[in-house]
C-alpha positions as YAML, in Angstrom:
chain: A
units: angstrom
residues:
- id: 1
  name: MET
  ca: [0.00, 0.00, 0.00]
- id: 2
  name: LYS
  ca: [1.47, 3.34, -1.07]
- id: 3
  name: CYS
  ca: [0.91, 6.38, 1.13]
- id: 4
  name: VAL
  ca: [1.74, 10.07, 1.54]
- id: 5
  name: ILE
  ca: [2.05, 11.99, 4.81]
- id: 6
  name: ILE
  ca: [1.11, 15.68, 5.06]
- id: 7
  name: ASP
  ca: [1.80, 17.33, 8.41]
- id: 8
  name: ASP
  ca: [3.50, 20.58, 9.37]
- id: 9
  name: GLU
  ca: [5.09, 18.92, 12.43]
- id: 10
  name: LYS
  ca: [8.31, 17.05, 11.72]
- id: 11
  name: THR
  ca: [7.91, 14.77, 14.77]
- id: 12
  name: ALA
  ca: [4.40, 13.80, 13.66]
- id: 13
  name: ARG
  ca: [5.63, 12.89, 10.18]
- id: 14
  name: LEU
  ca: [8.46, 10.84, 11.67]
- id: 15
  name: THR
  ca: [6.07, 8.99, 14.00]
- id: 16
  name: LEU
  ca: [3.71, 8.06, 11.16]
- id: 17
  name: SER
  ca: [6.60, 7.00, 8.95]
- id: 18
  name: LYS
  ca: [7.95, 4.69, 11.67]
- id: 19
  name: LEU
  ca: [4.50, 3.20, 12.31]
- id: 20
  name: CYS
  ca: [4.08, 2.49, 8.60]
- id: 21
  name: GLU
  ca: [7.49, 0.83, 8.53]
- id: 22
  name: ARG
  ca: [6.62, -1.27, 11.57]
- id: 23
  name: VAL
  ca: [3.40, -2.58, 10.05]
- id: 24
  name: GLY
  ca: [5.42, -3.69, 7.05]
- id: 25
  name: ASP
  ca: [3.09, -3.49, 4.06]
- id: 26
  name: ILE
  ca: [2.85, 0.30, 3.82]
- id: 27
  name: GLU
  ca: [5.30, 2.23, 1.66]
- id: 28
  name: VAL
  ca: [5.70, 5.95, 2.38]
- id: 29
  name: LEU
  ca: [6.30, 7.54, -1.02]
- id: 30
  name: ALA
  ca: [6.60, 11.13, 0.19]
- id: 31
  name: GLU
  ca: [6.22, 13.46, 3.17]
- id: 32
  name: PHE
  ca: [5.15, 17.09, 2.97]
- id: 33
  name: GLU
  ca: [5.24, 19.90, 5.51]
- id: 34
  name: ASN
  ca: [3.12, 22.19, 3.36]
- id: 35
  name: PRO
  ca: [-0.06, 20.69, 1.83]
- id: 36
  name: ALA
  ca: [0.19, 22.97, -1.19]
- id: 37
  name: ASP
  ca: [3.48, 21.28, -2.12]
- id: 38
  name: ALA
  ca: [1.72, 17.89, -2.21]
- id: 39
  name: LEU
  ca: [-0.84, 18.79, -4.86]
- id: 40
  name: THR
  ca: [1.40, 18.12, -7.86]
- id: 41
  name: PHE
  ca: [2.75, 14.89, -6.38]
- id: 42
  name: LEU
  ca: [-0.75, 13.54, -5.75]
- id: 43
  name: ALA
  ca: [-1.82, 14.45, -9.27]
- id: 44
  name: GLU
  ca: [1.14, 12.65, -10.86]
- id: 45
  name: ASN
  ca: [1.33, 9.53, -8.66]
- id: 46
  name: GLN
  ca: [-0.99, 6.66, -7.79]
- id: 47
  name: ILE
  ca: [-1.55, 6.77, -4.03]
- id: 48
  name: ASP
  ca: [-3.59, 4.35, -1.91]
- id: 49
  name: LEU
  ca: [-3.66, 6.27, 1.36]
- id: 50
  name: LEU
  ca: [-3.14, 9.83, 2.60]
- id: 51
  name: PHE
  ca: [-2.35, 10.76, 6.21]
- id: 52
  name: LEU
  ca: [-3.48, 14.39, 6.56]
- id: 53
  name: ASP
  ca: [-3.21, 16.74, 9.54]
- id: 54
  name: ILE
  ca: [-6.45, 18.63, 10.17]
- id: 55
  name: HIS
  ca: [-4.90, 21.90, 11.33]
- id: 56
  name: MET
  ca: [-1.90, 23.38, 9.52]
- id: 57
  name: PRO
  ca: [-0.95, 27.06, 9.27]
- id: 58
  name: GLU
  ca: [-0.72, 27.28, 5.46]
- id: 59
  name: LEU
  ca: [-3.80, 25.25, 4.55]
- id: 60
  name: LYS
  ca: [-6.15, 23.29, 6.80]
- id: 61
  name: GLY
  ca: [-6.60, 19.61, 6.08]
- id: 62
  name: SER
  ca: [-10.34, 20.14, 5.66]
- id: 63
  name: GLU
  ca: [-9.71, 22.82, 3.03]
- id: 64
  name: PHE
  ca: [-7.17, 20.58, 1.30]
- id: 65
  name: VAL
  ca: [-9.73, 17.78, 0.99]
- id: 66
  name: LYS
  ca: [-12.22, 20.17, -0.60]
- id: 67
  name: SER
  ca: [-9.63, 21.48, -3.08]
- id: 68
  name: VAL
  ca: [-8.63, 18.09, -4.54]
- id: 69
  name: SER
  ca: [-11.06, 16.46, -6.97]
- id: 70
  name: GLU
  ca: [-9.70, 12.90, -6.71]
- id: 71
  name: LEU
  ca: [-8.27, 11.74, -3.42]
- id: 72
  name: PRO
  ca: [-7.10, 8.35, -2.16]
- id: 73
  name: ASP
  ca: [-8.45, 7.02, 1.13]
- id: 74
  name: VAL
  ca: [-7.78, 9.66, 3.79]
- id: 75
  name: VAL
  ca: [-6.88, 9.28, 7.47]
- id: 76
  name: MET
  ca: [-6.87, 12.61, 9.30]
- id: 77
  name: THR
  ca: [-4.64, 13.34, 12.29]
- id: 78
  name: THR
  ca: [-5.18, 15.87, 15.07]
- id: 79
  name: THR
  ca: [-3.95, 16.83, 18.54]
- id: 80
  name: ASP
  ca: [-7.48, 17.59, 19.71]
- id: 81
  name: PRO
  ca: [-10.01, 14.71, 20.04]
- id: 82
  name: SER
  ca: [-12.88, 17.22, 19.75]
- id: 83
  name: PHE
  ca: [-12.08, 17.60, 16.04]
- id: 84
  name: ALA
  ca: [-12.94, 13.96, 15.33]
- id: 85
  name: LEU
  ca: [-16.47, 14.87, 14.21]
- id: 86
  name: GLU
  ca: [-15.04, 17.48, 11.87]
- id: 87
  name: ALA
  ca: [-12.80, 14.83, 10.32]
- id: 88
  name: PHE
  ca: [-15.72, 12.51, 9.51]
- id: 89
  name: GLN
  ca: [-17.59, 15.33, 7.78]
- id: 90
  name: TYR
  ca: [-15.18, 14.87, 4.89]
- id: 91
  name: ASN
  ca: [-15.83, 11.16, 4.36]
- id: 92
  name: VAL
  ca: [-12.45, 10.03, 5.66]
- id: 93
  name: VAL
  ca: [-11.75, 6.43, 6.62]
- id: 94
  name: ASP
  ca: [-10.65, 7.26, 10.16]
- id: 95
  name: TYR
  ca: [-8.88, 9.82, 12.35]
- id: 96
  name: LEU
  ca: [-5.88, 9.52, 14.68]
- id: 97
  name: VAL
  ca: [-5.29, 11.59, 17.81]
- id: 98
  name: LYS
  ca: [-1.67, 12.54, 18.52]
- id: 99
  name: PRO
  ca: [0.42, 11.13, 20.06]
- id: 100
  name: ILE
  ca: [-0.47, 8.10, 17.97]
- id: 101
  name: SER
  ca: [-0.09, 4.70, 19.62]
- id: 102
  name: LEU
  ca: [0.72, 1.50, 17.74]
- id: 103
  name: GLY
  ca: [-2.54, -0.12, 18.85]
- id: 104
  name: ARG
  ca: [-4.69, 2.74, 17.58]
- id: 105
  name: PHE
  ca: [-2.71, 2.88, 14.34]
- id: 106
  name: LEU
  ca: [-3.26, -0.83, 13.74]
- id: 107
  name: LYS
  ca: [-7.01, -0.45, 14.22]
- id: 108
  name: THR
  ca: [-7.04, 2.35, 11.67]
- id: 109
  name: MET
  ca: [-5.12, 0.23, 9.17]
- id: 110
  name: GLU
  ca: [-7.66, -2.56, 9.62]
- id: 111
  name: LYS
  ca: [-10.39, -0.09, 8.66]
- id: 112
  name: VAL
  ca: [-8.40, 1.01, 5.61]
- id: 113
  name: LYS
  ca: [-7.82, -2.57, 4.47]
- id: 114
  name: ALA
  ca: [-11.44, -3.52, 5.10]
- id: 115
  name: LYS
  ca: [-12.62, -0.59, 2.97]
- id: 116
  name: LYS
  ca: [-10.30, -1.57, 0.12]
- id: 117
  name: THR
  ca: [-11.26, -5.24, 0.17]
- id: 118
  name: GLU
  ca: [-14.99, -4.94, 0.74]
- id: 119
  name: ALA
  ca: [-16.96, -6.34, -2.17]
- id: 120
  name: PRO
  ca: [-19.45, -4.11, -3.96]
- id: 121
  name: LYS
  ca: [-21.94, -6.97, -3.85]
- id: 122
  name: SER
  ca: [-24.63, -7.00, -1.19]
- id: 123
  name: GLU
  ca: [-23.64, -10.49, -0.05]
- id: 124
  name: GLU
  ca: [-20.15, -11.63, 0.87]
- id: 125
  name: GLU
  ca: [-18.57, -14.29, -1.32]
- id: 126
  name: THR
  ca: [-18.42, -17.76, 0.21]
- id: 127
  name: SER
  ca: [-15.92, -19.42, -2.13]
- id: 128
  name: ILE
  ca: [-13.09, -18.88, -4.59]
- id: 129
  name: PHE
  ca: [-11.84, -20.72, -7.68]
- id: 130
  name: VAL
  ca: [-8.11, -21.46, -7.85]
- id: 131
  name: ASN
  ca: [-6.06, -22.69, -10.80]
- id: 132
  name: ILE
  ca: [-4.58, -26.10, -9.96]
- id: 133
  name: ASN
  ca: [-2.67, -27.76, -12.82]
- id: 134
  name: SER
  ca: [-4.82, -26.04, -15.46]
- id: 135
  name: ARG
  ca: [-8.01, -26.94, -13.59]
- id: 136
  name: LEU
  ca: [-10.24, -24.47, -11.77]
- id: 137
  name: VAL
  ca: [-10.98, -25.89, -8.34]
- id: 138
  name: LYS
  ca: [-13.67, -24.40, -6.12]
- id: 139
  name: LEU
  ca: [-12.66, -23.84, -2.50]
- id: 140
  name: ASN
  ca: [-15.24, -22.90, 0.11]
- id: 141
  name: PHE
  ca: [-13.88, -20.30, 2.52]
- id: 142
  name: ASP
  ca: [-15.30, -22.25, 5.47]
- id: 143
  name: GLU
  ca: [-13.00, -25.17, 4.59]
- id: 144
  name: VAL
  ca: [-9.78, -23.12, 4.28]
- id: 145
  name: GLN
  ca: [-7.62, -23.21, 7.39]
- id: 146
  name: ILE
  ca: [-4.20, -21.75, 6.51]
- id: 147
  name: ILE
  ca: [-2.70, -20.00, 3.49]
- id: 148
  name: GLU
  ca: [1.09, -20.01, 3.41]
- id: 149
  name: ALA
  ca: [3.53, -18.27, 1.06]
- id: 150
  name: LYS
  ca: [6.22, -20.57, -0.32]
- id: 151
  name: GLY
  ca: [8.51, -18.62, -2.64]
- id: 152
  name: ASP
  ca: [6.71, -18.04, -5.95]
- id: 153
  name: TYR
  ca: [3.85, -20.26, -4.81]
- id: 154
  name: VAL
  ca: [1.12, -20.25, -2.19]
- id: 155
  name: GLN
  ca: [-0.11, -23.34, -0.35]
- id: 156
  name: ILE
  ca: [-3.77, -23.38, 0.64]
- id: 157
  name: LYS
  ca: [-4.57, -25.87, 3.39]
- id: 158
  name: THR
  ca: [-8.11, -27.11, 3.93]
- id: 159
  name: GLU
  ca: [-9.45, -29.64, 6.40]
- id: 160
  name: ASP
  ca: [-8.38, -32.60, 4.26]
- id: 161
  name: LYS
  ca: [-6.21, -31.32, 1.38]
- id: 162
  name: LYS
  ca: [-3.35, -29.03, 0.40]
- id: 163
  name: TYR
  ca: [-3.41, -27.01, -2.83]
- id: 164
  name: THR
  ca: [-0.32, -25.35, -4.31]
- id: 165
  name: VAL
  ca: [-1.05, -22.28, -6.43]
- id: 166
  name: HIS
  ca: [1.34, -20.19, -8.53]
- id: 167
  name: ASN
  ca: [0.37, -16.83, -7.05]
- id: 168
  name: THR
  ca: [1.32, -14.31, -4.38]
- id: 169
  name: LEU
  ca: [-0.04, -14.07, -0.86]
- id: 170
  name: LYS
  ca: [-0.96, -10.43, -1.47]
- id: 171
  name: LYS
  ca: [-3.13, -11.20, -4.51]
- id: 172
  name: ILE
  ca: [-4.93, -14.01, -2.72]
- id: 173
  name: GLU
  ca: [-5.49, -11.81, 0.33]
- id: 174
  name: GLU
  ca: [-7.33, -9.31, -1.88]
- id: 175
  name: LYS
  ca: [-9.84, -12.02, -2.81]
- id: 176
  name: LEU
  ca: [-10.60, -13.13, 0.74]
- id: 177
  name: PRO
  ca: [-13.42, -11.81, 2.95]
- id: 178
  name: VAL
  ca: [-11.83, -9.55, 5.56]
- id: 179
  name: SER
  ca: [-14.40, -10.68, 8.15]
- id: 180
  name: LYS
  ca: [-13.10, -14.25, 8.06]
- id: 181
  name: PHE
  ca: [-9.38, -14.07, 7.24]
- id: 182
  name: LEU
  ca: [-6.40, -12.20, 8.67]
- id: 183
  name: LYS
  ca: [-2.76, -11.94, 7.65]
- id: 184
  name: VAL
  ca: [-0.88, -12.64, 10.88]
- id: 185
  name: HIS
  ca: [2.63, -12.89, 9.42]
- id: 186
  name: ARG
  ca: [4.31, -11.96, 6.16]
- id: 187
  name: SER
  ca: [4.04, -15.63, 5.12]
- id: 188
  name: TYR
  ca: [0.68, -16.62, 6.63]
- id: 189
  name: ILE
  ca: [-3.02, -15.85, 6.33]
- id: 190
  name: ILE
  ca: [-5.33, -17.70, 8.69]
- id: 191
  name: ASN
  ca: [-9.04, -18.41, 8.95]
- id: 192
  name: LEU
  ca: [-10.07, -16.80, 12.24]
- id: 193
  name: ASP
  ca: [-12.74, -19.45, 12.80]
- id: 194
  name: LYS
  ca: [-10.13, -22.23, 12.75]
- id: 195
  name: ILE
  ca: [-8.00, -20.94, 15.66]
- id: 196
  name: VAL
  ca: [-7.72, -23.52, 18.44]
- id: 197
  name: ASP
  ca: [-5.21, -21.84, 20.73]
- id: 198
  name: ILE
  ca: [-3.12, -18.66, 21.03]
- id: 199
  name: GLU
  ca: [0.10, -18.53, 23.01]
- id: 200
  name: ASP
  ca: [2.58, -15.64, 23.01]
- id: 201
  name: ASN
  ca: [3.42, -15.04, 19.34]
- id: 202
  name: SER
  ca: [1.92, -18.17, 17.83]
- id: 203
  name: ILE
  ca: [-1.44, -19.69, 16.89]
- id: 204
  name: LEU
  ca: [-2.51, -23.32, 16.84]
- id: 205
  name: ILE
  ca: [-4.68, -24.38, 13.89]
- id: 206
  name: ALA
  ca: [-5.32, -28.04, 13.10]
- id: 207
  name: GLU
  ca: [-2.26, -29.13, 15.12]
- id: 208
  name: GLU
  ca: [-0.02, -26.71, 13.21]
- id: 209
  name: ILE
  ca: [1.75, -23.83, 14.96]
- id: 210
  name: ILE
  ca: [1.57, -20.55, 13.00]
- id: 211
  name: PRO
  ca: [3.85, -17.60, 13.89]
- id: 212
  name: VAL
  ca: [2.26, -14.22, 14.58]
- id: 213
  name: SER
  ca: [4.27, -11.04, 14.04]
- id: 214
  name: ARG
  ca: [4.41, -8.54, 16.89]
- id: 215
  name: ALA
  ca: [2.64, -5.89, 14.82]
- id: 216
  name: ASN
  ca: [-0.23, -8.22, 13.89]
- id: 217
  name: ARG
  ca: [-0.75, -9.77, 17.32]
- id: 218
  name: GLU
  ca: [-2.72, -6.79, 18.63]
- id: 219
  name: VAL
  ca: [-4.81, -6.70, 15.46]
- id: 220
  name: LEU
  ca: [-5.56, -10.39, 15.93]
- id: 221
  name: LEU
  ca: [-6.62, -9.98, 19.56]
- id: 222
  name: ASN
  ca: [-8.87, -7.07, 18.63]
- id: 223
  name: ARG
  ca: [-10.62, -9.24, 16.03]
- id: 224
  name: LEU
  ca: [-11.39, -12.11, 18.40]
- id: 225
  name: ASN
  ca: [-14.46, -12.47, 20.56]
- id: 226
  name: MET
  ca: [-12.94, -12.78, 24.03]
- id: 227
  name: LEU
  ca: [-14.30, -12.92, 27.57]
...
């Protein structure tokens, strides 16, 4: 995911840049102190996400949003929680209150990813067709347990079979319902309904131990229904 940061505070830009780096799948293409300087860059480059400060001396974030005809998904940042309602008036994905914590940042990124992967159809897909040795095989999402990246291939594990597909984990992730699946590690996507046990930085699914990255552990715990 490619993003741009616009904030007049250097420390705020640095914090967001480090958080993006920590999550791992967000590339910061550019940072701008003055929003006016970002206009040309946004017009000439394909951006997935914009982090935008609400209040800046040269041009307010709200005014910037109004001035740009085509914007990527926007996450507004502010030092004052009372401006949250103002942020949502401009149809942004979410807002972040400074100082920004890792946990809050991860929740925002889940919203961004959910928005990008949500299907335009009224009903969520329940299956996917995968190309296996020139055959299209239908896999029901309820049967999929683990999806693992293996070099140039991806292995999809169901309750009774393993399918090897020439594809990338990222492309497959885009086809999965965000309500059911979660990428917990750079090499693993898991079906949340198949989790048997969680211990420290690992998950047990069908007697297989799956590693969970530190950045994704909090996202995982937030997604689970816990007592």
